[in-house]
Tab-separated table of C-alpha atoms in Angstrom:
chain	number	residue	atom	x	y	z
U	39	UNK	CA	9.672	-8.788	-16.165
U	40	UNK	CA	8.465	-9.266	-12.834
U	41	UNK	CA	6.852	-6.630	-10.794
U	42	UNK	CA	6.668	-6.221	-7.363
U	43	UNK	CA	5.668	-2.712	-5.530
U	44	UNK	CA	4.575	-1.974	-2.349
U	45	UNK	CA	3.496	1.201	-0.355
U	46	UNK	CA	6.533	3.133	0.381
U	47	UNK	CA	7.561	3.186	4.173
U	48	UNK	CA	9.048	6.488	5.574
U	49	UNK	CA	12.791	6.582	5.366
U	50	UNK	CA	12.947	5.991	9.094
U	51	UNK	CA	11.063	2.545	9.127
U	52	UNK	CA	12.747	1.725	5.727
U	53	UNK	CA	16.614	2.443	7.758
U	54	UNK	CA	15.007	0.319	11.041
U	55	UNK	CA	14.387	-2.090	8.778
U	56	UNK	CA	17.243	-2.375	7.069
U	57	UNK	CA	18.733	-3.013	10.623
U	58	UNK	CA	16.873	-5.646	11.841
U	59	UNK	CA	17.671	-7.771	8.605
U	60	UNK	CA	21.174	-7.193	8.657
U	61	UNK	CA	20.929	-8.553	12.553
U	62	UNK	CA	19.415	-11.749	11.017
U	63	UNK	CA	15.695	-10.332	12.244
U	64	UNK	CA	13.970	-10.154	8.737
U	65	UNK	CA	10.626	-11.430	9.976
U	66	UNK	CA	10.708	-8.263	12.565
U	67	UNK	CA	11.807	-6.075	9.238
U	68	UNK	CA	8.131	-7.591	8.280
U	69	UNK	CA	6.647	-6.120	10.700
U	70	UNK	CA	8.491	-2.792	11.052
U	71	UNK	CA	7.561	-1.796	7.349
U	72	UNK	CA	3.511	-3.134	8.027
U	73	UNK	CA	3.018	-1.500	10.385
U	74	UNK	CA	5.157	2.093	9.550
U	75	UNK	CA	3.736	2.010	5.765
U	76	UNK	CA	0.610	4.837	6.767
U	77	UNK	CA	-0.301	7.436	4.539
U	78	UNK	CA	0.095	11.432	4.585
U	79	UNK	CA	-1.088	13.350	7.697
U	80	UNK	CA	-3.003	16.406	6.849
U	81	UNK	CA	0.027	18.453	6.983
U	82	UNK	CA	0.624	19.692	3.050
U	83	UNK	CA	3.396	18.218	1.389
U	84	UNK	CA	5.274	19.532	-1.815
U	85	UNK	CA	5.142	16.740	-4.891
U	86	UNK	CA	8.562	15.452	-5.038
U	87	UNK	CA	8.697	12.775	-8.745
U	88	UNK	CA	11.438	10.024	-8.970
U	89	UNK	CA	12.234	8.921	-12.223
U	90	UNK	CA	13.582	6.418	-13.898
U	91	UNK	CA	14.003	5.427	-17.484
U	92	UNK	CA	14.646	1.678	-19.235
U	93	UNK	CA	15.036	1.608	-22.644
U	94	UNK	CA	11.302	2.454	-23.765
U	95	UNK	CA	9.639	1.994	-20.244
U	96	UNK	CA	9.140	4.840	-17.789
U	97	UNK	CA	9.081	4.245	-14.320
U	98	UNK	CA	7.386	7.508	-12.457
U	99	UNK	CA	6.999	7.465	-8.327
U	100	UNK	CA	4.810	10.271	-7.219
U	101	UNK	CA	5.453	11.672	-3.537
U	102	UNK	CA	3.456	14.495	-1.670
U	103	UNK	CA	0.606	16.656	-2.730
U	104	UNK	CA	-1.221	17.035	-6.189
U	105	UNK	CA	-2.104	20.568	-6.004
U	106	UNK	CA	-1.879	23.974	-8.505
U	107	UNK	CA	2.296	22.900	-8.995
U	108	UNK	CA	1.566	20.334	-10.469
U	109	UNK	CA	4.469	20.130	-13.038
U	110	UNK	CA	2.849	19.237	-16.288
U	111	UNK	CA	4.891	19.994	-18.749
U	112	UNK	CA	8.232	19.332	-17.100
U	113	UNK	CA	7.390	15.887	-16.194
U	114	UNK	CA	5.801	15.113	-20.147
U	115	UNK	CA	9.363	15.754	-21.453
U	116	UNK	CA	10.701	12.853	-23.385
U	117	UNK	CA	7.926	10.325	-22.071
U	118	UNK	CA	7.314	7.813	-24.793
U	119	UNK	CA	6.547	4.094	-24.342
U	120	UNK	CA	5.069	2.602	-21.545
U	121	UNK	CA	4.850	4.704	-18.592
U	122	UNK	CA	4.157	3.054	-15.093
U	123	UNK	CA	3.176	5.717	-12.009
U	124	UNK	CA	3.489	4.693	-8.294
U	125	UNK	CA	0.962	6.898	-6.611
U	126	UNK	CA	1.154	5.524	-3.201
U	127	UNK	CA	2.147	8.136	-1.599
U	128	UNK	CA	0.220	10.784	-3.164
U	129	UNK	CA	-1.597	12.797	-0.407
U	130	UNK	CA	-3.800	15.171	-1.092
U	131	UNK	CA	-5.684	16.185	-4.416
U	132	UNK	CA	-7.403	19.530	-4.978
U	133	UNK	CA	-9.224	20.901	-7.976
U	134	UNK	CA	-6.463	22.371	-9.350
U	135	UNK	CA	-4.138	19.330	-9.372
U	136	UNK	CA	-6.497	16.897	-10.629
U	137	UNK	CA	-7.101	19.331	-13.420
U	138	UNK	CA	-3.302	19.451	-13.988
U	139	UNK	CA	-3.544	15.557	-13.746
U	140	UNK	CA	-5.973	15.171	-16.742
U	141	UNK	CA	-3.563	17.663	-18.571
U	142	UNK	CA	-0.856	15.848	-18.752
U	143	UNK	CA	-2.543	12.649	-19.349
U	144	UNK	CA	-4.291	14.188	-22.564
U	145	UNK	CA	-0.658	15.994	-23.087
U	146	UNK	CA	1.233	12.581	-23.013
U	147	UNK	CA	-1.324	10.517	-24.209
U	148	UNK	CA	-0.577	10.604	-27.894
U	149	UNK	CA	3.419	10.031	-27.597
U	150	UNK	CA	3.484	6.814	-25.130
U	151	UNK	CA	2.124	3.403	-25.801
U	152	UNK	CA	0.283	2.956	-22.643
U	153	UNK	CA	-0.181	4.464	-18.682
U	154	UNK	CA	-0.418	2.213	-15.956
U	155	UNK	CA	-1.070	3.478	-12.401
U	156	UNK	CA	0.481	1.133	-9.499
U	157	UNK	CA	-0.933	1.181	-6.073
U	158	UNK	CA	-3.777	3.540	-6.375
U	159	UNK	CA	-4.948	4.295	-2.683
U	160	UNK	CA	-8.457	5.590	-2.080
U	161	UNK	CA	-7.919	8.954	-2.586
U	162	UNK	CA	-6.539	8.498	-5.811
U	163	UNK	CA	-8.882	6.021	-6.770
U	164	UNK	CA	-11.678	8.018	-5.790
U	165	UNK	CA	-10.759	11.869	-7.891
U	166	UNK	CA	-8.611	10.316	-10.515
U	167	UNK	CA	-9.483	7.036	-12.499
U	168	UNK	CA	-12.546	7.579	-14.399
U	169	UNK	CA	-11.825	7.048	-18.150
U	170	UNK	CA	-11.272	10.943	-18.635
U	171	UNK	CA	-8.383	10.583	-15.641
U	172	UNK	CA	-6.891	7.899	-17.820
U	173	UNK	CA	-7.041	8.473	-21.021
U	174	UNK	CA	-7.570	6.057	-23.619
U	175	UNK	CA	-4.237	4.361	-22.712
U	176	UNK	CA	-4.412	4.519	-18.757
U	177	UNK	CA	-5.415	1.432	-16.670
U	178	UNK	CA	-4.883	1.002	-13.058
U	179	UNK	CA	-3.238	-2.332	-12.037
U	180	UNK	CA	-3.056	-2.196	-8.365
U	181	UNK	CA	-4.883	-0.948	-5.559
U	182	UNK	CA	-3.549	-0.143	-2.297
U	183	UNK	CA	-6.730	0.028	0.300
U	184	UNK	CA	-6.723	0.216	4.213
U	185	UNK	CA	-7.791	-3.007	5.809
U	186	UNK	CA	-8.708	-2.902	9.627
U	187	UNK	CA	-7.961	-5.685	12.022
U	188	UNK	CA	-10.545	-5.496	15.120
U	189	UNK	CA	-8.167	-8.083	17.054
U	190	UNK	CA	-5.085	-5.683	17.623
U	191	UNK	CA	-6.761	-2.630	16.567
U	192	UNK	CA	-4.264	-1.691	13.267
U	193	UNK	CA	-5.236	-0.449	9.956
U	194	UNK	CA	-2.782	-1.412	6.903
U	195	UNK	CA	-2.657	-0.807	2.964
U	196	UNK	CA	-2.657	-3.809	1.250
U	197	UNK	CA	-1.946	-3.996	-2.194
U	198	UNK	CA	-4.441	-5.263	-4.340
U	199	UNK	CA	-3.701	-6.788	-8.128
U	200	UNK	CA	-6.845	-5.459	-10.231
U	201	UNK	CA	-6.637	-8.359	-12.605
U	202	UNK	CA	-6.280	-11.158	-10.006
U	203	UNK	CA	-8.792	-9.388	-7.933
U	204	UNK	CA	-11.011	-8.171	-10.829
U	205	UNK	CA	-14.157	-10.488	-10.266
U	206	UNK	CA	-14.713	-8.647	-7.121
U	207	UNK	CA	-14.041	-5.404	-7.655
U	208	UNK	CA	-16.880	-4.959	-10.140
U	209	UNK	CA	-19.527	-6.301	-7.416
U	210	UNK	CA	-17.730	-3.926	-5.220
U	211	UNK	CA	-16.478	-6.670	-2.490
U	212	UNK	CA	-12.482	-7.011	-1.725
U	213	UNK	CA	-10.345	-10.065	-1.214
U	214	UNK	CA	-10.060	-11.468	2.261
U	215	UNK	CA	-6.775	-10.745	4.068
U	216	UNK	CA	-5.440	-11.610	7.537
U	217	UNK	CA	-3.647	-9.944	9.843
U	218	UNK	CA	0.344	-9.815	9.455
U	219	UNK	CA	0.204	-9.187	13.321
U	220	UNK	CA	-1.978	-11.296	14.470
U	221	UNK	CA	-3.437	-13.030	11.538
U	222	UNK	CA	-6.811	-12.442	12.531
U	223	UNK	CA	-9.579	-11.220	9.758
U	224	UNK	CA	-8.802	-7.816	8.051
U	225	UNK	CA	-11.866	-5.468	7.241
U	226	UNK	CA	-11.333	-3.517	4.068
């Protein structure tokens, strides 16, 4: 199985873009989606979970704010198997959603096979991934972090494989990118 995930576009960019392909303009699609795939503004926005199930493999996209709602125990119903969480577009994460966090990881962690977490953006990254985030069967295995580009003055998440990238990460440098734009150097 191969997998492929990106950071999720607002609906708006994602319809523009589906535009410009079907006007024979995919390279402009390109664009459209790199540079319209930003995070959450500081405005608070209510966790919205997509779901979808495949035989013994869960596929989980998180949307919107981990906070006190945080629904636990709703979304541990029936997970078994492998379970594989898009957090890309997880904004904000207070206390009292991180503690709900950990709580369904311990909750889930003894009826599933494994966790993995799929583009983990700083935020993320930064309250939720120590071993007591994860569990014993958690492992993140992509990264989604802002690169800069001094040339046209944009900032875009690029998606990071842990594995390829691993060497790096644990002497705490990042893989060098260019620019979609302008394909000048990126600055993580």
């Amino acid at each position: 199985m191969t997998r492929v995930w990106r950071p999720a576009a607002s609906p708006e960019a994602a319809q523009l873009a589906t535009l410009l392909v079907e006007a024979g303009q995919p390279d402009d699609a390109v664009r459209v989606l790199t540079r319209l795939a930003y995070g959450v503004g500081d405005a608070g926005r209510k966790l919205k979970v997509d779901k979808l199930v495949d035989g013994r493999i869960t596929f989980l996209r998180l949307h919107g704010d981990l906070d006190g709602g945080f629904p636990r125990d709703k979304l541990a119903e029936g997970l078994e198997g492998t379970i594989a969480v898009d957090v890309a577009t997880v904004g904000a994460i207070d206390p009292a959603g991180a503690a709900a966090w950990r709580g369904l990881v311990q909750q889930i962690t003894p009826m599933i096979d494994a966790l993995y977490l799929i583009a983990v953006g700083p935020g993320f990254l930064d309250k939720l991934t120590r071993p007591d985030d994860l569990g014993p069967k958690g492992a993140v295995l992509s990264l989604t972090l802002p690169y800069a580009c001094a040339a046209c003055r944009t900032t875009t998440g690029q998606l990071l494989d842990v594995d390829e990238h691993h060497g790096l990460f644990v002497v705490a440098a990042t893989p060098n990118r260019r620019c979609p734009t302008c394909q000048g150097p990126l600055v993580c």
